[in-house]
Coordinates of C-alpha atoms in Angstrom, one line a residue:
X122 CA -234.3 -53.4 -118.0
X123 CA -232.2 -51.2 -119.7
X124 CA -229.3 -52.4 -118.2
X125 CA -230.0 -56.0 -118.0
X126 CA -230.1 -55.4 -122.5
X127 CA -226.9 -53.4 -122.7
X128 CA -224.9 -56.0 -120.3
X129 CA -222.7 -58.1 -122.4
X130 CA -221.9 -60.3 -119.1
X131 CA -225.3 -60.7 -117.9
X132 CA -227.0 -61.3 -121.3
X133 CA -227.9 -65.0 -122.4
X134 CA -227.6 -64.2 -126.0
X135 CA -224.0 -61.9 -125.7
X136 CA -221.7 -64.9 -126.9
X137 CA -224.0 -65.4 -129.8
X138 CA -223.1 -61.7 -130.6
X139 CA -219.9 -63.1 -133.1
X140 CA -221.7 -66.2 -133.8
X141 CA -222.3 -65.6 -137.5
X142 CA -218.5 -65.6 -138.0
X143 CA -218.0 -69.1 -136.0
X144 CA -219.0 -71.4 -138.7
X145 CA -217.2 -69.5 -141.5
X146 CA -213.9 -69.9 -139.4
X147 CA -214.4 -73.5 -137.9
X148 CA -215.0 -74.2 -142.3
X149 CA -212.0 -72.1 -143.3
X150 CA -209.6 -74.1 -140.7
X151 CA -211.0 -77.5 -142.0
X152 CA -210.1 -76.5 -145.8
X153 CA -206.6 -75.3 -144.7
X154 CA -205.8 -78.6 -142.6
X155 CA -207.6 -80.8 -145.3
X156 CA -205.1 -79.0 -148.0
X157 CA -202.2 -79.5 -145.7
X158 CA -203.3 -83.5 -146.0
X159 CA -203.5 -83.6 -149.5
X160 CA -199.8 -82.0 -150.1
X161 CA -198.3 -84.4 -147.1
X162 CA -200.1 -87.3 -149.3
X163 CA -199.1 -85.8 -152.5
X164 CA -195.2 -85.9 -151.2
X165 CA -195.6 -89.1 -149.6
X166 CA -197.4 -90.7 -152.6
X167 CA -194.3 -91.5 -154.7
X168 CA -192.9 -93.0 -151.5
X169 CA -195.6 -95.2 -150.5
X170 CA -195.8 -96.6 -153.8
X171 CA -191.6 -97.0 -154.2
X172 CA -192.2 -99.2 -150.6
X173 CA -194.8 -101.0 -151.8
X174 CA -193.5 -102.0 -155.5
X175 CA -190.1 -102.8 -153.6
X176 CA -191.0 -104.1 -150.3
X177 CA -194.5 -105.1 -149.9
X178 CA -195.4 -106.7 -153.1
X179 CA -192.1 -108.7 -153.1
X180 CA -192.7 -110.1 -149.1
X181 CA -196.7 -110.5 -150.1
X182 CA -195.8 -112.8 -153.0
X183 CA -192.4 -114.5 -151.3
X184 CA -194.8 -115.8 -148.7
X185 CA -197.6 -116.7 -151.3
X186 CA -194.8 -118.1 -153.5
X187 CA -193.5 -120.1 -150.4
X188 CA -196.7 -122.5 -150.4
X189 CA -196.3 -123.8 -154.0
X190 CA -194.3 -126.3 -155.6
X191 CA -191.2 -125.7 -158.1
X192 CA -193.1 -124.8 -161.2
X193 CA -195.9 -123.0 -159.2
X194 CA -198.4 -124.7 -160.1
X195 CA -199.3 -127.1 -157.1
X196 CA -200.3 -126.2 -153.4
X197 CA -197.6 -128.2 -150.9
X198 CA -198.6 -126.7 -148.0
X199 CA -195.7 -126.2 -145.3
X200 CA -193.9 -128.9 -147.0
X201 CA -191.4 -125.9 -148.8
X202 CA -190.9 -125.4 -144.7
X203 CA -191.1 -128.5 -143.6
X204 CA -187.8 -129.0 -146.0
X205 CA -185.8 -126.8 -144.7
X206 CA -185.9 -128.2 -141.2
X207 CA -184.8 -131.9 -143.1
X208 CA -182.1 -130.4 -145.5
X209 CA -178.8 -130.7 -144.0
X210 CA -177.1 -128.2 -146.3
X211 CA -179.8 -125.6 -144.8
X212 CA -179.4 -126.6 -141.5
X213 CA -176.2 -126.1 -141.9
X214 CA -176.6 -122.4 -143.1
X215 CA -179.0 -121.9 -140.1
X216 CA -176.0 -122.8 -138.0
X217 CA -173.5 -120.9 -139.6
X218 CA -176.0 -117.5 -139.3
X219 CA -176.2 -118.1 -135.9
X220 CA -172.7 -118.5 -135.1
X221 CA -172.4 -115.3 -137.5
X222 CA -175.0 -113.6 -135.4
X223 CA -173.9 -114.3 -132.1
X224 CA -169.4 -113.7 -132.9
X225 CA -169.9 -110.8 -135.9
X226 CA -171.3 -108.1 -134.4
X227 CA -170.1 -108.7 -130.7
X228 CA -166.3 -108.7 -131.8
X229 CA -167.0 -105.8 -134.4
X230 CA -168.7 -103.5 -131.3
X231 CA -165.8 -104.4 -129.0
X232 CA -163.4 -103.6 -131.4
X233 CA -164.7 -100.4 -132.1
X234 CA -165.4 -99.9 -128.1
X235 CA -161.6 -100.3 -127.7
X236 CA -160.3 -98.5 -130.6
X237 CA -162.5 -95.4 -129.5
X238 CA -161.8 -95.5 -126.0
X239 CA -157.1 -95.9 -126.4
X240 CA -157.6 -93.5 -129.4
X241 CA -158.8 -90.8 -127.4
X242 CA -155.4 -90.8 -124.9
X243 CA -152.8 -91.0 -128.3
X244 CA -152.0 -87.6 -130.6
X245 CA -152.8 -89.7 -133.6
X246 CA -155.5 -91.1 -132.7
X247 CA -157.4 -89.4 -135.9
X248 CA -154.9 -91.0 -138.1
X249 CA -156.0 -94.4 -136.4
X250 CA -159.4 -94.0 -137.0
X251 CA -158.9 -93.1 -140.5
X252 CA -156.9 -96.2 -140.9
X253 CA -159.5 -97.9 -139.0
X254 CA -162.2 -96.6 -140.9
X255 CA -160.7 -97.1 -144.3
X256 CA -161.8 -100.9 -144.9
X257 CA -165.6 -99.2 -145.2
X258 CA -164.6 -97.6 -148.3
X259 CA -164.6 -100.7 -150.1
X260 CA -167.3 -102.7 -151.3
X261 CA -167.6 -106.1 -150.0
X262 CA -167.2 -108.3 -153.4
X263 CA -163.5 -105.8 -153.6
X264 CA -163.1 -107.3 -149.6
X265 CA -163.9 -110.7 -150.3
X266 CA -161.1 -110.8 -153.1
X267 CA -158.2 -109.2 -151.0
X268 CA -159.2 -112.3 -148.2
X269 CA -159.4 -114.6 -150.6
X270 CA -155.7 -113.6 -151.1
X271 CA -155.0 -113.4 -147.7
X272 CA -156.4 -116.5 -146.6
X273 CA -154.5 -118.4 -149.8
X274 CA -152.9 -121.9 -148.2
X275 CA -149.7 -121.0 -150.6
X276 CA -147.4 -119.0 -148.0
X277 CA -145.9 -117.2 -151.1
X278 CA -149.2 -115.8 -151.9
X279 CA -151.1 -115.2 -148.4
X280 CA -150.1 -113.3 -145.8
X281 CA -152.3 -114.8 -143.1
X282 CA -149.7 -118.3 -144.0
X283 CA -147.0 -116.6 -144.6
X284 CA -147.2 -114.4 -141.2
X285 CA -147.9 -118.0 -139.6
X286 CA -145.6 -120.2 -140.8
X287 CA -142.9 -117.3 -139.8
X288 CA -143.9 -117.2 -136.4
X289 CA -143.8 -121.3 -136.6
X290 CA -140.3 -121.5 -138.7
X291 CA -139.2 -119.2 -135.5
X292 CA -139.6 -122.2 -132.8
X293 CA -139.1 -125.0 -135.4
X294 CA -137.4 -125.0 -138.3
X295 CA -138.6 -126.9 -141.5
X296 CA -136.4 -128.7 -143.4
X297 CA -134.7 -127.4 -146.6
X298 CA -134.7 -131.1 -148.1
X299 CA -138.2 -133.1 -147.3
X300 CA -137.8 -135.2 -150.4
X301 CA -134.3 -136.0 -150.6
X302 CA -134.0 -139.6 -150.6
X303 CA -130.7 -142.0 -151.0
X304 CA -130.2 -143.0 -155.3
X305 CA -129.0 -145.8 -156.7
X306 CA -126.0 -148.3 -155.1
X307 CA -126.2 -145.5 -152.3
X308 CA -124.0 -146.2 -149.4
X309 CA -127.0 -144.9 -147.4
X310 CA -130.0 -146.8 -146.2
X311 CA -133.2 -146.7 -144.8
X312 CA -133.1 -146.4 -140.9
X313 CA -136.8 -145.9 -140.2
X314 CA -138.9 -143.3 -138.8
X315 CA -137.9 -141.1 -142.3
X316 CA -134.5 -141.6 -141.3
X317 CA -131.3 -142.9 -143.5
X318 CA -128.1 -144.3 -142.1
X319 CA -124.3 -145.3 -143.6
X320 CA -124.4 -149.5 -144.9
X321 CA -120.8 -150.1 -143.2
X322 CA -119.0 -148.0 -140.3
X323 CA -116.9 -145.4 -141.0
X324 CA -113.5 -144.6 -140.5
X325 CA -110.9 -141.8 -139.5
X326 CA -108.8 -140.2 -142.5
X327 CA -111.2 -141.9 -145.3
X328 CA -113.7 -139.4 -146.8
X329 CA -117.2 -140.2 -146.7
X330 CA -120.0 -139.6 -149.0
X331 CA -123.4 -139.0 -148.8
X332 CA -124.8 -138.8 -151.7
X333 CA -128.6 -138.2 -152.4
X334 CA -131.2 -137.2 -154.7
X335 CA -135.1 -136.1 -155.2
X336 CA -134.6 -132.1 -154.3
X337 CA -135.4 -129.6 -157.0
X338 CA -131.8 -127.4 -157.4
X339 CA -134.6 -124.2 -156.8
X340 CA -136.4 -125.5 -153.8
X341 CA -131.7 -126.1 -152.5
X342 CA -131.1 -123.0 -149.9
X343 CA -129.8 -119.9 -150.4
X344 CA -125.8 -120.2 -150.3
X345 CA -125.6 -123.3 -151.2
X346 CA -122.6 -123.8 -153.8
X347 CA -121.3 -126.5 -156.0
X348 CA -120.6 -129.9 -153.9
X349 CA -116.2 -130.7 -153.4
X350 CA -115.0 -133.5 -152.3
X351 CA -114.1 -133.6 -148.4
X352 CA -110.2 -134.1 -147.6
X353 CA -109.2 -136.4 -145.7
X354 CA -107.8 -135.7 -142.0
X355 CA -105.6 -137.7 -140.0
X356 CA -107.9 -138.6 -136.3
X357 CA -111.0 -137.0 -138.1
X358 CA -114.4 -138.7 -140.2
X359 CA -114.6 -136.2 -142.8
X360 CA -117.2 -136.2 -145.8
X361 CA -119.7 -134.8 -148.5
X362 CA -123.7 -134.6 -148.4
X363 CA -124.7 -133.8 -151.8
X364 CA -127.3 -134.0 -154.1
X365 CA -125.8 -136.8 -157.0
X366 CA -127.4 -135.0 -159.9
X367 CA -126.4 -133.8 -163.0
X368 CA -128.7 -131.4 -164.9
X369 CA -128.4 -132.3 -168.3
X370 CA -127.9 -135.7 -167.8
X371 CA -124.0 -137.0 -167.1
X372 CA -122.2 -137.7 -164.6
X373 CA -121.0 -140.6 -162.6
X374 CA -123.3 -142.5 -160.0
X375 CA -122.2 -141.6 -155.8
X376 CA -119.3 -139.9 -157.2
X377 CA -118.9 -135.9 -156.5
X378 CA -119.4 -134.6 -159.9
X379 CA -118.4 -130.7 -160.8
X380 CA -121.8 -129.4 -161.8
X381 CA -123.8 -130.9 -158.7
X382 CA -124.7 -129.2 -155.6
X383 CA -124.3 -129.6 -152.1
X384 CA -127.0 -130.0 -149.4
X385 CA -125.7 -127.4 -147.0
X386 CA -126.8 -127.3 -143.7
X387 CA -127.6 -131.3 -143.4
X388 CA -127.6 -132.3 -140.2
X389 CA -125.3 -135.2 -139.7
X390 CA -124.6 -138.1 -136.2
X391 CA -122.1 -140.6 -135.6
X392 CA -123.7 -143.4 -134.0
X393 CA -122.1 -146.5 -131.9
X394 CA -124.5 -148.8 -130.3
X395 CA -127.4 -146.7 -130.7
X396 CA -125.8 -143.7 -129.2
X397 CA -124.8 -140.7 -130.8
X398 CA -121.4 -139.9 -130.0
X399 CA -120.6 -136.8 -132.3
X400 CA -123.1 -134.3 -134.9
X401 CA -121.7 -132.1 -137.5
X402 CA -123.3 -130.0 -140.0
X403 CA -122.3 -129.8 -143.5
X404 CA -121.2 -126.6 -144.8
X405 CA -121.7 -124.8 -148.1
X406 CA -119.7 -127.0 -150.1
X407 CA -121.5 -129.9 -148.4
X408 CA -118.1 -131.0 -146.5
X409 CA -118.8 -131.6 -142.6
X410 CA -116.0 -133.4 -140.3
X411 CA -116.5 -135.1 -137.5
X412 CA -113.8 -135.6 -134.1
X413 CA -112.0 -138.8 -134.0
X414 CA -115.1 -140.3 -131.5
X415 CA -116.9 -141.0 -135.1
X416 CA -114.5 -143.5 -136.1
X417 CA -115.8 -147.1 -136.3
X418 CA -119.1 -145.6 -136.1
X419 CA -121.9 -145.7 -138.4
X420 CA -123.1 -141.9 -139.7
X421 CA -126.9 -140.7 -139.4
X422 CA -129.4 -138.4 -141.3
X423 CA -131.7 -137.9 -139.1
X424 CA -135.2 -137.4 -140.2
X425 CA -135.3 -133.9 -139.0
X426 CA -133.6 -133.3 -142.1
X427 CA -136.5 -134.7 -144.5
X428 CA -139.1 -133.1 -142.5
X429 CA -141.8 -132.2 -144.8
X430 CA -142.0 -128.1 -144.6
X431 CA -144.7 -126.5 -142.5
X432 CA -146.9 -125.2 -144.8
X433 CA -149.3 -123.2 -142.6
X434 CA -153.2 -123.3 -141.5
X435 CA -155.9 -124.3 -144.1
X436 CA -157.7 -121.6 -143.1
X437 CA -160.1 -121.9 -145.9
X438 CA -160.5 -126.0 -144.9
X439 CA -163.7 -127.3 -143.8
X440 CA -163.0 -126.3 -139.8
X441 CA -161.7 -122.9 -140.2
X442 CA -163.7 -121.3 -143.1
X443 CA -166.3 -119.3 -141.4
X444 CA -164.1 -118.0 -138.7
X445 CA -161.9 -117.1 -141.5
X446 CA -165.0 -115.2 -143.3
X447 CA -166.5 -113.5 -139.6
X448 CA -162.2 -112.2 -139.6
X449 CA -163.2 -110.8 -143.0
X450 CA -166.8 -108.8 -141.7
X451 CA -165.0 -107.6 -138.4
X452 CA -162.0 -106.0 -140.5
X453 CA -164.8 -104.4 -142.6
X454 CA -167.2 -103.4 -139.5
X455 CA -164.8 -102.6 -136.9
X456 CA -164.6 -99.1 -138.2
X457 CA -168.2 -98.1 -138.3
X458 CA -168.4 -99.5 -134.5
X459 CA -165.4 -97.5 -133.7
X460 CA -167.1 -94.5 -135.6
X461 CA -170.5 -94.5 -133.8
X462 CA -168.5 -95.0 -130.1
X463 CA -166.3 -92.8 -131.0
X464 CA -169.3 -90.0 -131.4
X465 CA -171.1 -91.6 -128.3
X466 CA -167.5 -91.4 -126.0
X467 CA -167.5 -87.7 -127.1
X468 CA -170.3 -86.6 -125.4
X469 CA -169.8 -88.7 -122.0
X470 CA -170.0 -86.0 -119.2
X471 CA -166.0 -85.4 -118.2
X472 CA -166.5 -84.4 -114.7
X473 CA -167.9 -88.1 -113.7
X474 CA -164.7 -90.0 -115.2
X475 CA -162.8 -87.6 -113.1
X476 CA -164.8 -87.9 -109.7
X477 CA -164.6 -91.3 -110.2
X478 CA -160.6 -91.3 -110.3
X479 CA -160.5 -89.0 -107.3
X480 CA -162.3 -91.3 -105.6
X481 CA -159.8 -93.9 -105.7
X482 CA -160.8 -96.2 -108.7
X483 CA -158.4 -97.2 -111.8
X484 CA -158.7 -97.0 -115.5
X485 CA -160.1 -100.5 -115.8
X486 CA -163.1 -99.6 -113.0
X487 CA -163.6 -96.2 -114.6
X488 CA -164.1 -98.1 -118.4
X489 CA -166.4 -100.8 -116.7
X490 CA -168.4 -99.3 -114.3
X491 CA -168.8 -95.9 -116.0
X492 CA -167.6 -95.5 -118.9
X493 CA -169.6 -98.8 -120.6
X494 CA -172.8 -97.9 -118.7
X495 CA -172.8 -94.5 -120.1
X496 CA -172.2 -95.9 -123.9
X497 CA -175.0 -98.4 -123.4
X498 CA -177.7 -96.7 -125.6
X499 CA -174.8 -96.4 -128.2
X500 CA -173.1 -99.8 -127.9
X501 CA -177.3 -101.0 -128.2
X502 CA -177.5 -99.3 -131.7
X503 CA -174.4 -100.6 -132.9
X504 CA -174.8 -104.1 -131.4
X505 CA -178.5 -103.9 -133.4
X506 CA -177.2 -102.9 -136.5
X507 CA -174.2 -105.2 -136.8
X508 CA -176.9 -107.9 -136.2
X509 CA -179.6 -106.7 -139.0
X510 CA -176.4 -106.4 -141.3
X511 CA -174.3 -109.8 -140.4
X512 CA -178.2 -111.7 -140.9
X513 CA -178.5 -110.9 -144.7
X514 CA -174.7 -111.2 -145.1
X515 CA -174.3 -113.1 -148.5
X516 CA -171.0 -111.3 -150.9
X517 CA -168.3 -111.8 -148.6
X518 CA -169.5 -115.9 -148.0
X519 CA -169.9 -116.2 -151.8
X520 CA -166.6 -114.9 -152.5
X521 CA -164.2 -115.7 -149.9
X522 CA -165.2 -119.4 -149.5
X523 CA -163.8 -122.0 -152.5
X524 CA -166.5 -123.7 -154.4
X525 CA -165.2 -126.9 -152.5
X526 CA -165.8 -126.2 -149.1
X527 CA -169.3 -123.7 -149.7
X528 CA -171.6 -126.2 -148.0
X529 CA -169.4 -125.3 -145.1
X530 CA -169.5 -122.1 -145.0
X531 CA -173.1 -121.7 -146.3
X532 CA -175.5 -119.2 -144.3
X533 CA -179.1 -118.4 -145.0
X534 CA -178.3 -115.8 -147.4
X535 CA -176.3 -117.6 -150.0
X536 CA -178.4 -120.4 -149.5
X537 CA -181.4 -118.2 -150.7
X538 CA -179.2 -117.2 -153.8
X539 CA -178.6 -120.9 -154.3
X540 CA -182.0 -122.2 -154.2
X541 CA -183.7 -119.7 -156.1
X542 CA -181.4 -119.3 -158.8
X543 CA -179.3 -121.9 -161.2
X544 CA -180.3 -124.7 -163.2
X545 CA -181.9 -126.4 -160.5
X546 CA -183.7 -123.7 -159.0
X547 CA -186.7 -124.2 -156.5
X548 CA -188.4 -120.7 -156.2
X549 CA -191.1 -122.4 -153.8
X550 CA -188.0 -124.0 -151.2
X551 CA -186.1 -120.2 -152.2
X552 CA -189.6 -118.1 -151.4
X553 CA -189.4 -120.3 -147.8
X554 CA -186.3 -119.2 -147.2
X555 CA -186.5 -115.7 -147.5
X556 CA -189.9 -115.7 -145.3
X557 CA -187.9 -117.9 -142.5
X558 CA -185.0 -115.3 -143.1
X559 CA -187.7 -112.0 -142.9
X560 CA -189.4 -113.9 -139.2
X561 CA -185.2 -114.2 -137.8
X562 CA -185.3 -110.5 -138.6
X563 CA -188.0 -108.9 -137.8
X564 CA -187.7 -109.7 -133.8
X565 CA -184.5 -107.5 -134.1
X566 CA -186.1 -104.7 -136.1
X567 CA -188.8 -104.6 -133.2
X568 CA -186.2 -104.2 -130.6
X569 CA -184.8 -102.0 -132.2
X570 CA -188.1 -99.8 -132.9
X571 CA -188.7 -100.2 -129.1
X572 CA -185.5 -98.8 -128.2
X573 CA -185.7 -96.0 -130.7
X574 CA -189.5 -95.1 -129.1
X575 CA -187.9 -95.1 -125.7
X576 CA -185.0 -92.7 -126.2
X577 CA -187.6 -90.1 -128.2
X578 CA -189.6 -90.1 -125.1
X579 CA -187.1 -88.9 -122.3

């Protein structure tokens, strides 16, 4: 008995033996987590109510809003949604976010896959992506004004022309006089197809002239000096081309006149029986001389001469606008993408691009088959976040595109702005379109979410 009593293993009521204390410390943990509750709530308080002055109550009354009429006052129904399938202007901005969605962020992210991967093998590679980089510094109205310069049809003024019609002057060369045109009592006439020809053949050791008028003396090219009259040559057609104006006023009619300038670099042809036999080009002075195979013939300007200039891509038109605007984004974006691969590339595992070079393959089977795979949780996160971005995208639209060619341009976000805003705004139609604009995003958001769950969990 006396052992059974004193055995703390063997006795029913042993564990009871610190029992009083149980409650007391089951009570004290209860206050110390309910405590830690109220401070997390007490921090997160300010938060929650920031999210839900900002976010909640705004998407709550947009979709509420959405169901009513312009002044508010009536229920329409789904007709505010209903509209925006029928509106062409919006279907047009649904069609210009998807082509936004689907070029934007897959040129930006393999822009800033291709940077990341060549800067890695260059010893400036960190001034690169610096340069690279830069273009996030600025805001996007500040972006949307330097393209709207770029992007201005006036070669003179933007460089995207200017670098175009360059490249196109290169292979074919404008004309330096695409208005000249023959005067009055001209010897010259019109030959058709922009061209003009001499009334009456020519002949060897009698000076020709050419006179013509219609070209500004600025828009003349450079080196051109003040028109003489051609000397005659025994066995040769010699001439002037000019340009039969006196500034001031003065000045005799298809006579060569001191103060008048020369059209240097006109292209001139002899032609018998509808076959050139001899070309010249008149020099400085305007004087050109043909060989003696010109005489009896008639003399040509050809219309290559009067060739209206090439004045570059409308790449704010109608056709080109938003690729113009998406050119715009990727210049912006492509250093963020660069950025984030950049970070990804860094921590790729070495040994594995090596193995994979001893084992025979090259630097294009080493980027595709390894090197991509391995970024692919980086390239997803970069891909996701260009998309969320480029679906709200509204500044750089607004600013870039001219008032005239908007509607083309138009995406879902500037048509928001446009509908909701203005003297003939339609908050019910605007409230719509932010609701259909909230649905195209939150898909995205939720991949995204997935994808961040799954990568927390390995």
């Amino acid at each position: 008995m006396t052992a059974k009593a004193t055995d703390p293993a063997g006795s029913p009521g042993s564990s009871s033996a610190g029992s009083p204390g149980a409650p007391a410390g089951r009570t004290a943990r209860s206050a110390e987590a309910r405590r830690r509750r109220l401070i997390a709530a007490a921090f997160l308080l300010p938060a929650l109510v920031l999210l839900g002055a900002l976010v909640v109550h705004p998407i709550g009354y947009s979709v509420y809003r959405s169901f009513f009429d312009r002044p508010g006052t009536g229920f329409v129904g789904g007709d505010n949604y209903r509209e925006i399938l029928s509106d062409p202007t919006i279907r047009t901005s649904l069609k210009n976010t998807a082509l936004w969605v689907v070029l934007a962020p897959t040129t930006a992210t393999a822009l800033g896959l291709i940077f990341a991967v060549l800067t890695e093998r260059v010893r400036w590679g960190t001034a690169f992506k610096l340069l690279v980089f830069m273009p996030m510094a600025i805001s996007m109205l500040a972006a949307g004004i330097i393209f709207r310069l770029v992007y201005d049809h006036d070669p003179d003024r933007g460089v995207a022309n200017a670098v175009w019609v360059g490249v196109h002057d290169t292979f074919a060369e404008s004309s330096a006089f695409p208005k000249a045109r023959p005067g009055r009592d001209s010897p010259l006439t019109d030959a058709g197809g922009g061209a003009f020809v001499t009334r009456d053949p020519v002949r060897a050791g009698t000076p020709v002239l050419l006179p013509l008028v219609g070209v500004a003396p600025e828009a003349l090219p450079e080196g051109t000096r003040t028109a003489r009259t051609a000397a005659a040559e025994p066995g040769k057609v010699t001439g002037t081309a000019w340009q039969d104006f006196t500034r001031g006023g003065g000045g005799a009619t298809n006579t060569v006149d001191p103060a008048e300038q020369a059209f240097a670099g006109m292209r001139i042809e002899a032609v018998k029986d509808g076959r050139v036999v001899d070309t010249a080009t008149a020099r400085a002075d305007g004087t050109f001389t043909l060989s003696a195979k010109a005489d009896g013939a008639q003399l040509r300007l050809p219309a290559a001469n009067f060739r209206e200039a090439y004045a570059g891509v409308q790449w704010l038109g109608p056709a080109l606008v938003t690729p113009a605007v998406i050119g715009a984004y990727v210049w912006m974006w492509a250093g963020f993408a660069m950025v984030l691969i950049g970070a990804g590339l860094a921590s790729v595992p070495r040994e594995l691009l090596e193995a994979a070079r001893v084992d025979g393959a090259n630097e294009w089977q080493v980027f595709r088959r390894i090197t991509v795979p391995l970024l692919g949780p980086v390239l997803a996160v970069v891909l996701v976040t260009l998309v969320i971005n480029v679906m709200k995208i509204f500044d750089l639209v607004f600013v870039i595109a001219p008032g005239a060619v908007q509607d083309d341009a138009n995406v879902l976000a500037l048509q928001l702005y446009r509908t909701s805003f203005g003297t003939d705004a339609d908050p019910g139609l605007g409230s719509a379109i932010a609701v259909l604009l909230l649905v195209l995003v939150v898909p995205v958001m939720l991949v995204n979410i997935r994808r961040l769950r799954k990568e927390g969990s390995r």
